[in-house]
Amino acid sequence: MKSFWLAGIAAFAAATAQAQAMPLKEAAEKFGQRSSAWGAQLSPSGSRIVYLSAGEGASTVVYVYDVASNTARAILSSEGDPESLYWCDFASEERLICQFGGVEEWNGEIIPFTRLISIGADGSDPKGLGARQRSSTQYVWLSDGGILDWLPDLDGEVLMTRHYAPEAGRTGSRISDDTSGTTVERIDVDSLKARTIERPAENIAFYRTDGRGNVRIRAVRRVRAGQMTGEYSMQYREPGSDKWLDLGTYDSTDNSGPFPLAVDADTNMLYHLEALDGRDALYRRKLDGSSERELVAAHDRVDIDGVVRLDNGQRVVGYSYEDDEPTTVYFDDDVRSLRSALSRAIEGDPMIGYASTTVDGNKVIVRATSDTDPGYFWLFDKQAKTLDPLFAARAPLEGVDLAPVKAIEYQAADGTSIPAYLTMSADGPQTGRPAVVLPHGGPSSRDRWGFDWLPQFLAARGYAVIQPNFRGSSGYGADFLGDNAFRDWQTAMSDIASSADYLASSGIADPGKIAILGWSYGGYAALQSAALDPDTYKAVVAIAPVTDIIQLRSDARRSFNSKLVRDMVGGGANARTGSPINNASKIKAPVLLVHGDMDLNVDKDHSIRMEDALSDAGKQVELIRFDKLEHQLDDSAARIEMLTKIGELLDRTIGS
């Protein structure tokens, strides 16, 4: 890990010319546009590619691209009110499976939903894949199921989970269907004929297959008094057996026990994560009745994230983790060599990811990306030895010089080293800049190296941006995570304050020109930090923020996991003093609040009440509300408006 405490700042100080900030209107439009291509997947033969693209506003369009003719045709779209398309993939050469979802208001509550459909590759003949919901069923599942296994030959059948609700007895009739729970079914996506593989079972969290249609792992939730406990009974099967055997208990509250990731059919091995010295390590074990396990990978600083699979989820070819930058370690020599060759062949030596492969493995969709490149999709043909460009992930940013992202460390108040990322344009003065502290959401999440549209927007406007992975962030092990950044908000806020101190003491920032901005928990952190250190920050932006920890507990009272939420966020005096709404009078800087009215993660009342509290205290505050939008504000027009407002506030308070 690089440190900027001593000579590290020299690495950032190469340029001396005056920085030329991108005009606000142009920057908001370019960075506010949603992705122009994502989710690219090959058909079984490789003759076609399906991908999704943002349309106007919150709309999404599905395109099928013909490789031979180099043409794309729109086959499906969603308006984002309330349905949004999430992904599509080929179940056969002629049919796709797509998932859409959204949120709706019902009896005063915001309810999420997802649904699966089968549709022709030309956009014709859409069919629902979930279990049929009758009007007499006792309840409706929020999700109708999920694809469990695409099956090796992709001949139009898939293995999927389906959710069933029991049918209430109808008046004047004893006839009812008591089928309830989650099944696994093999389904023909054209005829919808289904064959049950796993009979209905309650409290199933997930199943895992071996990539060849054989269900080998299941996780069963442990429920007490109608509430999730955070514990899961992990079970497995030996090859060819129907009997479930005990694998162990995974407890999400303390991350103990095995968490299954993937079964490799060729070796009959299960790959799973389990804590080792306080960090997630990767193990594998034979599913043969023995309890022996083998350590595959561990890291002395960060968690192992997971495994990498190819060939439609059949082969486990490597694992990934992230320290300063994302790292993938491949077991397979051919895959590793190909990745290296592609990285050299594509300009800029980018990170290479395998997005999709054909059934025979001959054609591969590659996504190349970096901190200064939002990403580009390429089609590699192994047999022909050709590498052809497909489409940009963010077309409006093609040709734009983006700011490099540097991994750094700074010292917290108690001397702990805190990892962070510093984003700053390479041109212009490298000292004395206006700066923005940008804490992440979660709270048990972390910032990662790579392209991120929000800090890049700020950097394009001339700001130095620091993203601290404060204590309470995930990925760095149990000790660093601590009690989580709600229960131990004092430590998290102290680490965030130290990131602002670092910007000033290192000379990167003008200490009189520092603002703070955050989304979700990051919005909470921005408001709470401004209350704790009112003279440090000259502007505050809080997007979809938690403002009252007690309300957050109350918001979850009707949910299946309400006890887990209460245990996570805590309560009492610590929650009250840790809530920005109770500290509004201490904030000196002008505040911009942004919230979507259909936010399921953080209720809009958090921002509405915070605006009232700040106004009552005589503070400068503005609240922007977006009708019908969720937590992520997946609407290009809304994001452009938000970035414009952010830019105007920062221009007034810390300059550009």
Coordinates of N, CA, C and O in Angstrom, one line a residue, residues 312-410:
N312 N -20.4 -21.0 -18.9 CA -21.7 -21.0 -18.3 C -21.8 -21.5 -16.9 O -22.7 -22.3 -16.5
G313 N -20.8 -21.1 -16.1 CA -20.8 -21.5 -14.7 C -20.3 -22.9 -14.4 O -20.6 -23.4 -13.3
Q314 N -19.7 -23.6 -15.3 CA -19.3 -24.9 -15.0 C -17.9 -25.0 -14.3 O -17.8 -25.7 -13.3
R315 N -16.9 -24.4 -14.9 CA -15.6 -24.6 -14.4 C -15.2 -23.5 -13.4 O -15.4 -22.3 -13.7
V316 N -14.6 -23.9 -12.3 CA -14.0 -22.9 -11.4 C -12.6 -22.7 -11.8 O -11.8 -23.7 -11.8
V317 N -12.2 -21.5 -12.3 CA -10.9 -21.3 -12.9 C -10.0 -20.3 -12.0 O -8.9 -20.1 -12.4
G318 N -10.6 -19.8 -10.9 CA -9.7 -18.9 -10.2 C -10.5 -18.3 -9.0 O -11.6 -18.6 -8.7
Y319 N -9.9 -17.3 -8.3 CA -10.5 -16.6 -7.2 C -10.1 -15.1 -7.3 O -9.1 -14.7 -8.0
S320 N -10.8 -14.3 -6.6 CA -10.5 -12.8 -6.6 C -10.5 -12.2 -5.2 O -11.0 -12.8 -4.3
Y321 N -9.7 -11.1 -5.1 CA -9.7 -10.3 -3.9 C -9.3 -8.9 -4.3 O -9.0 -8.7 -5.4
E322 N -9.5 -8.0 -3.3 CA -9.1 -6.6 -3.6 C -8.4 -6.0 -2.5 O -8.9 -5.9 -1.4
D323 N -7.1 -5.7 -2.7 CA -6.4 -4.9 -1.8 C -6.4 -3.4 -2.3 O -7.4 -2.8 -2.3
D324 N -5.2 -3.0 -2.8 CA -5.2 -1.7 -3.4 C -6.1 -1.7 -4.7 O -6.8 -0.7 -5.0
E325 N -5.9 -2.7 -5.5 CA -6.6 -2.9 -6.8 C -7.2 -4.3 -6.9 O -6.8 -5.2 -6.2
P326 N -8.2 -4.4 -7.7 CA -8.8 -5.8 -7.9 C -7.8 -6.8 -8.5 O -7.0 -6.4 -9.4
T327 N -7.8 -8.0 -7.9 CA -6.8 -9.0 -8.4 C -7.6 -10.3 -8.6 O -8.4 -10.7 -7.7
T328 N -7.3 -10.9 -9.7 CA -7.9 -12.3 -10.0 C -6.7 -13.2 -10.2 O -5.8 -12.9 -11.0
V329 N -6.7 -14.3 -9.4 CA -5.7 -15.4 -9.6 C -6.3 -16.6 -10.3 O -7.3 -17.1 -9.8
Y330 N -5.8 -17.0 -11.4 CA -6.3 -18.1 -12.2 C -5.6 -19.4 -11.9 O -4.4 -19.4 -11.9
F331 N -6.4 -20.4 -11.7 CA -5.8 -21.8 -11.6 C -5.4 -22.3 -13.0 O -4.4 -23.0 -13.2
D332 N -6.2 -21.9 -14.0 CA -6.1 -22.4 -15.3 C -5.0 -21.7 -16.1 O -5.1 -20.5 -16.3
D333 N -4.0 -22.4 -16.6 CA -2.9 -21.7 -17.3 C -3.3 -21.0 -18.6 O -2.9 -19.9 -18.9
D334 N -4.2 -21.7 -19.3 CA -4.7 -21.1 -20.6 C -5.5 -19.9 -20.3 O -5.3 -18.9 -21.1
V335 N -6.4 -19.9 -19.3 CA -7.1 -18.7 -19.0 C -6.2 -17.5 -18.6 O -6.4 -16.4 -19.0
R336 N -5.2 -17.9 -17.8 CA -4.3 -16.8 -17.3 C -3.5 -16.3 -18.4 O -3.3 -15.0 -18.5
S337 N -3.0 -17.1 -19.3 CA -2.2 -16.6 -20.5 C -3.1 -15.8 -21.4 O -2.6 -14.7 -21.9
L338 N -4.3 -16.2 -21.6 CA -5.2 -15.4 -22.5 C -5.5 -14.0 -21.9 O -5.4 -13.0 -22.6
R339 N -5.7 -14.0 -20.6 CA -5.9 -12.7 -19.9 C -4.7 -11.8 -20.1 O -4.9 -10.6 -20.4
S340 N -3.5 -12.3 -19.9 CA -2.3 -11.5 -20.1 C -2.2 -11.0 -21.5 O -1.8 -9.8 -21.8
A341 N -2.5 -11.9 -22.5 CA -2.3 -11.5 -23.9 C -3.3 -10.4 -24.3 O -3.0 -9.5 -25.0
L342 N -4.6 -10.5 -23.8 CA -5.6 -9.5 -24.1 C -5.3 -8.2 -23.5 O -5.5 -7.1 -24.1
S343 N -4.8 -8.2 -22.2 CA -4.4 -7.0 -21.6 C -3.3 -6.3 -22.3 O -3.3 -5.0 -22.4
R344 N -2.4 -7.0 -22.9 CA -1.3 -6.4 -23.7 C -1.9 -5.9 -25.1 O -1.4 -4.8 -25.6
A345 N -2.8 -6.6 -25.6 CA -3.3 -6.2 -26.9 C -4.2 -5.0 -26.9 O -4.3 -4.3 -27.9
I346 N -4.9 -4.7 -25.8 CA -5.8 -3.6 -25.7 C -5.1 -2.4 -25.1 O -4.4 -2.5 -24.1
E347 N -5.2 -1.3 -25.8 CA -4.4 -0.1 -25.4 C -4.7 0.3 -23.9 O -5.9 0.2 -23.5
G348 N -3.7 0.7 -23.2 CA -3.8 1.1 -21.8 C -3.6 0.1 -20.8 O -3.7 0.4 -19.6
D349 N -3.3 -1.2 -21.2 CA -3.1 -2.2 -20.2 C -4.2 -2.3 -19.2 O -4.0 -2.2 -18.0
P350 N -5.4 -2.5 -19.6 CA -6.6 -2.5 -18.7 C -6.8 -3.7 -17.9 O -6.1 -4.8 -18.2
M351 N -7.7 -3.7 -17.0 CA -8.1 -4.9 -16.3 C -9.0 -5.7 -17.3 O -9.9 -5.1 -17.9
I352 N -8.8 -7.0 -17.3 CA -9.6 -7.8 -18.3 C -10.6 -8.7 -17.5 O -10.2 -9.4 -16.6
G353 N -11.8 -8.6 -17.9 CA -12.8 -9.5 -17.3 C -13.6 -10.3 -18.4 O -13.8 -9.8 -19.5
Y354 N -13.9 -11.6 -18.1 CA -14.6 -12.4 -19.0 C -16.1 -12.3 -18.8 O -16.6 -12.8 -17.7
A355 N -16.8 -11.7 -19.7 CA -18.2 -11.4 -19.5 C -19.1 -12.6 -19.9 O -20.1 -12.9 -19.3
S356 N -18.7 -13.3 -21.0 CA -19.5 -14.4 -21.5 C -18.7 -15.2 -22.4 O -17.8 -14.7 -23.1
T357 N -19.1 -16.5 -22.5 CA -18.4 -17.4 -23.5 C -19.5 -18.2 -24.2 O -20.6 -18.4 -23.7
T358 N -19.1 -18.7 -25.4 CA -20.0 -19.6 -26.1 C -20.0 -21.0 -25.5 O -19.1 -21.3 -24.6
V359 N -20.9 -21.9 -25.9 CA -20.9 -23.2 -25.3 C -19.6 -24.0 -25.6 O -19.1 -24.7 -24.7
D360 N -19.0 -23.8 -26.8 CA -17.7 -24.5 -27.1 C -16.5 -23.7 -26.5 O -15.4 -24.2 -26.6
G361 N -16.7 -22.5 -25.9 CA -15.6 -21.8 -25.4 C -14.8 -21.1 -26.4 O -13.8 -20.4 -26.0
N362 N -15.2 -21.1 -27.7 CA -14.3 -20.5 -28.7 C -14.4 -19.0 -28.8 O -13.4 -18.3 -29.0
K363 N -15.6 -18.4 -28.5 CA -15.8 -17.0 -28.5 C -16.0 -16.5 -27.1 O -16.7 -17.1 -26.3
V364 N -15.4 -15.3 -26.8 CA -15.4 -14.8 -25.5 C -15.7 -13.3 -25.6 O -15.1 -12.6 -26.4
I365 N -16.7 -12.8 -24.8 CA -16.9 -11.4 -24.6 C -16.0 -10.9 -23.5 O -16.0 -11.4 -22.4
V366 N -15.1 -10.0 -23.8 CA -14.2 -9.4 -22.8 C -14.6 -8.0 -22.5 O -14.9 -7.2 -23.4
R367 N -14.5 -7.7 -21.2 CA -14.7 -6.3 -20.8 C -13.4 -5.7 -20.3 O -12.8 -6.3 -19.4
A368 N -12.9 -4.7 -20.9 CA -11.6 -4.0 -20.5 C -12.0 -2.7 -19.8 O -12.7 -1.9 -20.3
T369 N -11.4 -2.5 -18.6 CA -11.7 -1.3 -17.9 C -10.5 -0.9 -17.0 O -9.6 -1.7 -16.8
S370 N -10.6 0.3 -16.5 CA -9.5 0.8 -15.6 C -10.1 2.0 -14.8 O -11.3 2.3 -14.9
D371 N -9.3 2.6 -14.0 CA -9.7 3.8 -13.3 C -10.1 4.9 -14.2 O -11.0 5.7 -13.9
T372 N -9.4 5.0 -15.3 CA -9.6 6.1 -16.3 C -10.4 5.7 -17.5 O -10.4 6.4 -18.5
D373 N -11.0 4.5 -17.4 CA -11.8 3.9 -18.6 C -13.0 3.2 -18.0 O -12.9 2.2 -17.3
P374 N -14.2 3.8 -18.3 CA -15.4 3.1 -17.8 C -15.6 1.7 -18.3 O -16.4 1.0 -17.7
G375 N -15.0 1.4 -19.4 CA -15.1 0.0 -19.9 C -15.5 -0.1 -21.4 O -16.2 0.8 -21.9
Y376 N -15.0 -1.1 -22.0 CA -15.3 -1.3 -23.4 C -15.4 -2.8 -23.6 O -14.7 -3.6 -23.0
F377 N -16.4 -3.2 -24.4 CA -16.7 -4.7 -24.7 C -16.0 -5.0 -26.0 O -16.1 -4.3 -27.0
W378 N -15.3 -6.2 -25.9 CA -14.6 -6.7 -27.1 C -15.1 -8.2 -27.3 O -15.4 -8.9 -26.4
L379 N -15.0 -8.6 -28.6 CA -15.3 -10.0 -28.9 C -14.0 -10.7 -29.4 O -13.5 -10.3 -30.4
F380 N -13.6 -11.7 -28.6 CA -12.4 -12.4 -29.0 C -12.8 -13.8 -29.6 O -13.6 -14.5 -29.0
D381 N -12.2 -14.1 -30.7 CA -12.5 -15.4 -31.4 C -11.2 -16.2 -31.3 O -10.2 -15.9 -32.0
K382 N -11.1 -17.3 -30.5 CA -9.9 -18.0 -30.3 C -9.4 -18.7 -31.6 O -8.2 -18.7 -31.9
Q383 N -10.4 -19.3 -32.3 CA -10.0 -20.0 -33.5 C -9.5 -19.1 -34.6 O -8.5 -19.3 -35.2
A384 N -10.2 -18.0 -34.8 CA -9.8 -17.0 -35.9 C -8.7 -16.1 -35.4 O -8.1 -15.4 -36.2
K385 N -8.4 -16.1 -34.1 CA -7.4 -15.2 -33.5 C -7.7 -13.7 -33.8 O -6.8 -13.0 -34.2
T386 N -9.0 -13.3 -33.6 CA -9.4 -12.0 -33.9 C -9.9 -11.3 -32.6 O -10.5 -12.0 -31.8
L387 N -9.7 -10.0 -32.5 CA -10.2 -9.3 -31.3 C -10.9 -8.0 -31.9 O -10.3 -7.1 -32.4
D388 N -12.3 -8.0 -31.8 CA -13.0 -7.0 -32.4 C -13.8 -6.1 -31.4 O -14.4 -6.7 -30.4
P389 N -13.7 -4.8 -31.5 CA -14.4 -3.9 -30.6 C -16.0 -4.1 -30.8 O -16.5 -4.2 -31.9
L390 N -16.7 -4.0 -29.7 CA -18.1 -4.1 -29.7 C -18.8 -2.7 -29.4 O -19.3 -2.0 -30.2
F391 N -18.8 -2.3 -28.1 CA -19.4 -1.1 -27.7 C -18.9 -0.6 -26.3 O -18.4 -1.4 -25.5
A392 N -19.0 0.7 -26.1 CA -18.5 1.3 -24.9 C -19.5 1.2 -23.8 O -20.8 1.3 -24.1
A393 N -19.1 1.0 -22.6 CA -20.0 1.0 -21.4 C -20.6 2.3 -21.1 O -21.7 2.4 -20.7
R394 N -19.9 3.4 -21.4 CA -20.4 4.7 -21.2 C -20.0 5.6 -22.4 O -19.0 6.3 -22.4
A395 N -20.8 5.5 -23.5 CA -20.4 6.2 -24.7 C -20.2 7.7 -24.5 O -19.3 8.3 -25.2
P396 N -21.0 8.5 -23.7 CA -20.8 9.9 -23.5 C -19.4 10.3 -23.0 O -19.0 11.4 -23.2
L397 N -18.7 9.3 -22.4 CA -17.4 9.6 -21.8 C -16.2 9.2 -22.7 O -15.1 9.3 -22.3
E398 N -16.5 8.7 -23.9 CA -15.5 8.3 -24.8 C -14.7 9.6 -25.2 O -15.3 10.6 -25.6
G399 N -13.4 9.5 -25.1 CA -12.5 10.6 -25.5 C -12.3 11.6 -24.3 O -11.5 12.6 -24.5
V400 N -13.0 11.4 -23.2 CA -12.8 12.3 -22.1 C -11.6 11.9 -21.2 O -11.5 10.7 -20.9
D401 N -10.7 12.8 -20.9 CA -9.6 12.4 -20.0 C -10.1 12.4 -18.6 O -10.5 13.4 -18.0
L402 N -10.1 11.2 -18.1 CA -10.6 11.0 -16.7 C -9.4 11.0 -15.7 O -8.2 10.8 -16.1
A403 N -9.7 11.2 -14.4 CA -8.7 11.4 -13.4 C -8.2 10.1 -12.9 O -9.0 9.1 -12.7
P404 N -6.9 9.9 -12.7 CA -6.4 8.6 -12.1 C -6.8 8.5 -10.7 O -7.0 9.5 -10.0
V405 N -7.0 7.2 -10.3 CA -7.4 6.9 -8.9 C -6.2 6.2 -8.2 O -5.7 5.2 -8.7
K406 N -5.7 6.8 -7.1 CA -4.6 6.3 -6.4 C -4.9 5.7 -5.1 O -5.7 6.3 -4.3
A407 N -4.4 4.5 -4.8 CA -4.6 3.9 -3.5 C -3.6 4.5 -2.5 O -2.4 4.6 -2.8
I408 N -4.1 5.0 -1.4 CA -3.3 5.7 -0.4 C -3.6 5.1 1.0 O -4.5 4.3 1.1
E409 N -2.9 5.5 2.0 CA -3.2 5.3 3.4 C -3.0 6.6 4.1 O -2.1 7.4 3.8
Y410 N -3.8 6.8 5.2 CA -3.5 7.9 6.1 C -3.7 7.4 7.5 O -4.2 6.3 7.7

